[in-house]
Coordinates of C-alpha atoms in Angstrom, one line a residue:
M177 CA 0.0 -0.1 0.0
K178 CA 2.9 2.3 0.7
R179 CA 4.3 1.8 -2.8
F180 CA 0.9 2.5 -4.3
A181 CA 0.5 5.8 -2.3
I182 CA 4.1 7.0 -3.1
G183 CA 3.6 6.2 -6.8
L184 CA 0.3 8.0 -7.0
F185 CA 1.6 11.1 -5.3
L186 CA 4.6 11.3 -7.7
L187 CA 2.4 10.7 -10.6
F188 CA -0.1 13.4 -9.7
I189 CA 2.8 15.8 -8.9
G190 CA 4.4 15.0 -12.2
L191 CA 1.1 15.5 -14.3
G192 CA 0.6 18.8 -12.5
M193 CA 4.0 19.9 -13.3
L194 CA 3.8 19.3 -17.1
E195 CA 2.6 22.8 -17.7
L196 CA 5.6 24.4 -15.9
S197 CA 8.4 22.0 -16.9
F198 CA 7.6 19.4 -19.5
F199 CA 10.8 17.2 -18.8
G200 CA 10.5 17.6 -15.0
G201 CA 6.9 16.6 -15.1
L202 CA 7.7 13.8 -17.5
I203 CA 10.4 12.4 -15.2
L204 CA 8.3 12.7 -12.1
S205 CA 5.4 11.0 -13.8
V206 CA 7.7 8.1 -14.9
L207 CA 9.1 7.7 -11.4
G208 CA 5.4 7.8 -10.0
A209 CA 4.4 5.1 -12.6
L210 CA 7.0 2.6 -11.5
P211 CA 6.1 2.2 -8.0
L212 CA 2.5 2.0 -9.1
L213 CA 3.3 -0.9 -11.4
N214 CA 5.2 -2.7 -8.7
S215 CA 2.6 -2.1 -5.9
F216 CA 0.6 -5.0 -7.5
T217 CA 2.2 -8.1 -6.1
S218 CA 1.4 -11.7 -5.8
N219 CA 2.4 -14.3 -3.1
M220 CA 3.8 -17.6 -3.5
V221 CA 3.9 -20.0 -0.6
I222 CA 6.4 -22.8 -0.6
T223 CA 6.2 -25.6 1.9
N224 CA 9.0 -27.9 2.3
N225 CA 8.9 -31.6 3.6
A226 CA 9.2 -30.6 7.1
G227 CA 6.1 -28.5 6.9
Q228 CA 7.9 -25.1 7.1
C229 CA 6.3 -22.4 5.0
V230 CA 8.2 -19.7 3.0
N231 CA 6.2 -16.7 1.7
I232 CA 7.6 -15.0 -1.3
E233 CA 6.2 -11.8 -2.5
M234 CA 6.9 -10.9 -6.2
S235 CA 5.7 -8.3 -8.7
I236 CA 3.2 -9.3 -11.3
I237 CA 5.5 -7.9 -13.8
E238 CA 7.8 -10.8 -13.2
K239 CA 5.0 -13.4 -13.9
D240 CA 7.0 -15.0 -16.9
K241 CA 10.0 -15.6 -14.9
V242 CA 8.1 -17.1 -11.9
Q243 CA 6.3 -19.3 -14.3
Q244 CA 9.5 -20.6 -15.7
F245 CA 10.7 -21.2 -12.2
I246 CA 7.5 -23.2 -11.4
N247 CA 7.9 -25.3 -14.5
K248 CA 11.5 -26.2 -13.9
V249 CA 10.5 -27.1 -10.3
N250 CA 7.8 -29.3 -11.6
V251 CA 10.0 -31.1 -14.0
A252 CA 12.7 -31.6 -11.3
I253 CA 10.0 -33.2 -9.1
A254 CA 8.8 -35.5 -12.0
D255 CA 12.2 -36.6 -12.8
A256 CA 12.9 -37.5 -9.1
A257 CA 9.8 -39.5 -8.7

C-alpha cells in the first residue's frame, strides 16, 4: 500500500508539473508510474517436507520468470519420482 501511495503522489505531482516544466513533469510521472506498477504483487507460498512455509512476494510484472521457475521445479519433481 505504501508503494501505491508514493507512486500515486509522484504521478499526480508530475502530471501537474507538465505545464511548468515538460521534462521535469515527465520524469516525475515516470518515477510515479514505476512504484504504481510494482505495487501490485502476488504471493507464493512454498512448503518444504518438514512443513515449514516460506512466503515469497513478487511483482506481477515478473510473472513470466516465476512461471518458468515453477515449470523447472515441476520437471525436477517429476524426474525425481
